[in-house]
Amino acid sequence: NTGSVSQFEEFLKQKFSLNFPQMLEFLRKLQTLRSKGVHFKNEEYNKIYSYFDKGSLSKTFENILIHCIWTLNTLDNRILEGRNEQ
């Protein structure tokens, strides 16, 4: 069973010949944070949260949002760039 981020990664490679290791690492960690935080908070959750932790909840949340916006903008720019070349 392939995870959703891995499926998305494969889609980007096949459809657009795009590979963004840093972006995909962020998405995988964000997915893990979401899944660990929803079910129960334990040592695994604390470990993944430390990747995002910026000292306060508001700064951490702001950092996550900034990375999400960067991800969407990067995808948008690269996919639209590819369409303009066709």
PDB file of N, CA, C and O in Angstrom, residues 6-34:
ATOM      1  N   SER A   6       3.595   9.521  -1.496  1.00  0.00           N
ATOM      2  CA  SER A   6       4.345   8.756  -2.499  1.00  0.00           C
ATOM      3  C   SER A   6       3.585   8.686  -3.822  1.00  0.00           C
ATOM      4  O   SER A   6       4.180   8.776  -4.896  1.00  0.00           O
ATOM      5  N   GLN A   7       2.280   8.551  -3.743  1.00  0.00           N
ATOM      6  CA  GLN A   7       1.452   8.554  -4.954  1.00  0.00           C
ATOM      7  C   GLN A   7       1.531   9.918  -5.641  1.00  0.00           C
ATOM      8  O   GLN A   7       1.644  10.004  -6.865  1.00  0.00           O
ATOM      9  N   PHE A   8       1.485  10.973  -4.851  1.00  0.00           N
ATOM     10  CA  PHE A   8       1.594  12.325  -5.390  1.00  0.00           C
ATOM     11  C   PHE A   8       2.962  12.530  -6.031  1.00  0.00           C
ATOM     12  O   PHE A   8       3.068  13.103  -7.122  1.00  0.00           O
ATOM     13  N   GLU A   9       3.997  12.037  -5.378  1.00  0.00           N
ATOM     14  CA  GLU A   9       5.355  12.130  -5.917  1.00  0.00           C
ATOM     15  C   GLU A   9       5.446  11.430  -7.272  1.00  0.00           C
ATOM     16  O   GLU A   9       6.004  11.976  -8.234  1.00  0.00           O
ATOM     17  N   GLU A  10       4.890  10.245  -7.354  1.00  0.00           N
ATOM     18  CA  GLU A  10       4.918   9.486  -8.607  1.00  0.00           C
ATOM     19  C   GLU A  10       4.133  10.217  -9.696  1.00  0.00           C
ATOM     20  O   GLU A  10       4.557  10.268 -10.853  1.00  0.00           O
ATOM     21  N   PHE A  11       3.005  10.792  -9.348  1.00  0.00           N
ATOM     22  CA  PHE A  11       2.202  11.572 -10.292  1.00  0.00           C
ATOM     23  C   PHE A  11       3.011  12.751 -10.842  1.00  0.00           C
ATOM     24  O   PHE A  11       3.025  12.996 -12.053  1.00  0.00           O
ATOM     25  N   LEU A  12       3.672  13.495  -9.956  1.00  0.00           N
ATOM     26  CA  LEU A  12       4.472  14.641 -10.392  1.00  0.00           C
ATOM     27  C   LEU A  12       5.593  14.208 -11.336  1.00  0.00           C
ATOM     28  O   LEU A  12       5.881  14.885 -12.320  1.00  0.00           O
ATOM     29  N   LYS A  13       6.207  13.084 -11.038  1.00  0.00           N
ATOM     30  CA  LYS A  13       7.300  12.587 -11.884  1.00  0.00           C
ATOM     31  C   LYS A  13       6.783  12.154 -13.245  1.00  0.00           C
ATOM     32  O   LYS A  13       7.366  12.495 -14.276  1.00  0.00           O
ATOM     33  N   GLN A  14       5.698  11.402 -13.256  1.00  0.00           N
ATOM     34  CA  GLN A  14       5.186  10.857 -14.516  1.00  0.00           C
ATOM     35  C   GLN A  14       4.519  11.929 -15.378  1.00  0.00           C
ATOM     36  O   GLN A  14       4.747  11.980 -16.584  1.00  0.00           O
ATOM     37  N   LYS A  15       3.702  12.749 -14.780  1.00  0.00           N
ATOM     38  CA  LYS A  15       2.901  13.715 -15.546  1.00  0.00           C
ATOM     39  C   LYS A  15       3.700  14.967 -15.932  1.00  0.00           C
ATOM     40  O   LYS A  15       3.531  15.495 -17.024  1.00  0.00           O
ATOM     41  N   PHE A  16       4.555  15.426 -15.020  1.00  0.00           N
ATOM     42  CA  PHE A  16       5.229  16.709 -15.234  1.00  0.00           C
ATOM     43  C   PHE A  16       6.754  16.623 -15.181  1.00  0.00           C
ATOM     44  O   PHE A  16       7.427  17.647 -15.292  1.00  0.00           O
ATOM     45  N   SER A  17       7.307  15.451 -14.958  1.00  0.00           N
ATOM     46  CA  SER A  17       8.759  15.268 -14.816  1.00  0.00           C
ATOM     47  C   SER A  17       9.327  16.177 -13.731  1.00  0.00           C
ATOM     48  O   SER A  17      10.392  16.770 -13.895  1.00  0.00           O
ATOM     49  N   LEU A  18       8.604  16.272 -12.627  1.00  0.00           N
ATOM     50  CA  LEU A  18       9.027  17.124 -11.516  1.00  0.00           C
ATOM     51  C   LEU A  18       9.473  16.263 -10.349  1.00  0.00           C
ATOM     52  O   LEU A  18       8.882  15.235 -10.050  1.00  0.00           O
ATOM     53  N   ASN A  19      10.519  16.723  -9.668  1.00  0.00           N
ATOM     54  CA  ASN A  19      11.012  16.040  -8.482  1.00  0.00           C
ATOM     55  C   ASN A  19      11.454  17.100  -7.481  1.00  0.00           C
ATOM     56  O   ASN A  19      12.358  17.880  -7.762  1.00  0.00           O
ATOM     57  N   PHE A  20      10.795  17.126  -6.339  1.00  0.00           N
ATOM     58  CA  PHE A  20      11.082  18.111  -5.293  1.00  0.00           C
ATOM     59  C   PHE A  20      11.311  17.390  -3.966  1.00  0.00           C
ATOM     60  O   PHE A  20      10.402  17.307  -3.139  1.00  0.00           O
ATOM     61  N   PRO A  21      12.500  16.861  -3.730  1.00  0.00           N
ATOM     62  CA  PRO A  21      12.742  16.083  -2.504  1.00  0.00           C
ATOM     63  C   PRO A  21      12.436  16.859  -1.220  1.00  0.00           C
ATOM     64  O   PRO A  21      11.833  16.319  -0.298  1.00  0.00           O
ATOM     65  N   GLN A  22      12.833  18.131  -1.149  1.00  0.00           N
ATOM     66  CA  GLN A  22      12.607  18.922   0.059  1.00  0.00           C
ATOM     67  C   GLN A  22      11.106  19.112   0.297  1.00  0.00           C
ATOM     68  O   GLN A  22      10.629  19.001   1.422  1.00  0.00           O
ATOM     69  N   MET A  23      10.365  19.385  -0.746  1.00  0.00           N
ATOM     70  CA  MET A  23       8.925  19.580  -0.640  1.00  0.00           C
ATOM     71  C   MET A  23       8.239  18.285  -0.199  1.00  0.00           C
ATOM     72  O   MET A  23       7.359  18.303   0.662  1.00  0.00           O
ATOM     73  N   LEU A  24       8.640  17.189  -0.789  1.00  0.00           N
ATOM     74  CA  LEU A  24       8.018  15.912  -0.464  1.00  0.00           C
ATOM     75  C   LEU A  24       8.353  15.480   0.959  1.00  0.00           C
ATOM     76  O   LEU A  24       7.507  14.909   1.653  1.00  0.00           O
ATOM     77  N   GLU A  25       9.553  15.783   1.421  1.00  0.00           N
ATOM     78  CA  GLU A  25       9.909  15.503   2.817  1.00  0.00           C
ATOM     79  C   GLU A  25       8.992  16.299   3.750  1.00  0.00           C
ATOM     80  O   GLU A  25       8.466  15.764   4.730  1.00  0.00           O
ATOM     81  N   PHE A  26       8.789  17.581   3.435  1.00  0.00           N
ATOM     82  CA  PHE A  26       7.889  18.416   4.233  1.00  0.00           C
ATOM     83  C   PHE A  26       6.481  17.821   4.253  1.00  0.00           C
ATOM     84  O   PHE A  26       5.858  17.705   5.311  1.00  0.00           O
ATOM     85  N   LEU A  27       5.965  17.432   3.086  1.00  0.00           N
ATOM     86  CA  LEU A  27       4.615  16.885   3.019  1.00  0.00           C
ATOM     87  C   LEU A  27       4.498  15.574   3.796  1.00  0.00           C
ATOM     88  O   LEU A  27       3.488  15.337   4.469  1.00  0.00           O
ATOM     89  N   ARG A  28       5.509  14.744   3.732  1.00  0.00           N
ATOM     90  CA  ARG A  28       5.489  13.491   4.486  1.00  0.00           C
ATOM     91  C   ARG A  28       5.473  13.764   5.996  1.00  0.00           C
ATOM     92  O   ARG A  28       4.734  13.136   6.752  1.00  0.00           O
ATOM     93  N   LYS A  29       6.296  14.699   6.420  1.00  0.00           N
ATOM     94  CA  LYS A  29       6.345  15.023   7.845  1.00  0.00           C
ATOM     95  C   LYS A  29       5.046  15.684   8.300  1.00  0.00           C
ATOM     96  O   LYS A  29       4.556  15.414   9.396  1.00  0.00           O
ATOM     97  N   LEU A  30       4.472  16.524   7.456  1.00  0.00           N
ATOM     98  CA  LEU A  30       3.198  17.150   7.793  1.00  0.00           C
ATOM     99  C   LEU A  30       2.101  16.093   7.901  1.00  0.00           C
ATOM    100  O   LEU A  30       1.281  16.129   8.822  1.00  0.00           O
ATOM    101  N   GLN A  31       2.090  15.138   6.995  1.00  0.00           N
ATOM    102  CA  GLN A  31       1.110  14.053   7.041  1.00  0.00           C
ATOM    103  C   GLN A  31       1.291  13.232   8.320  1.00  0.00           C
ATOM    104  O   GLN A  31       0.319  12.873   8.978  1.00  0.00           O
ATOM    105  N   THR A  32       2.530  12.961   8.685  1.00  0.00           N
ATOM    106  CA  THR A  32       2.803  12.210   9.907  1.00  0.00           C
ATOM    107  C   THR A  32       2.355  12.997  11.131  1.00  0.00           C
ATOM    108  O   THR A  32       1.734  12.440  12.040  1.00  0.00           O
ATOM    109  N   LEU A  33       2.640  14.296  11.155  1.00  0.00           N
ATOM    110  CA  LEU A  33       2.198  15.145  12.267  1.00  0.00           C
ATOM    111  C   LEU A  33       0.686  15.105  12.393  1.00  0.00           C
ATOM    112  O   LEU A  33       0.140  14.959  13.481  1.00  0.00           O
ATOM    113  N   ARG A  34      -0.005  15.213  11.283  1.00  0.00           N
ATOM    114  CA  ARG A  34      -1.463  15.181  11.295  1.00  0.00           C
ATOM    115  C   ARG A  34      -1.973  13.847  11.830  1.00  0.00           C
ATOM    116  O   ARG A  34      -2.824  13.794  12.705  1.00  0.00           O
TER     117      ARG A  34
END
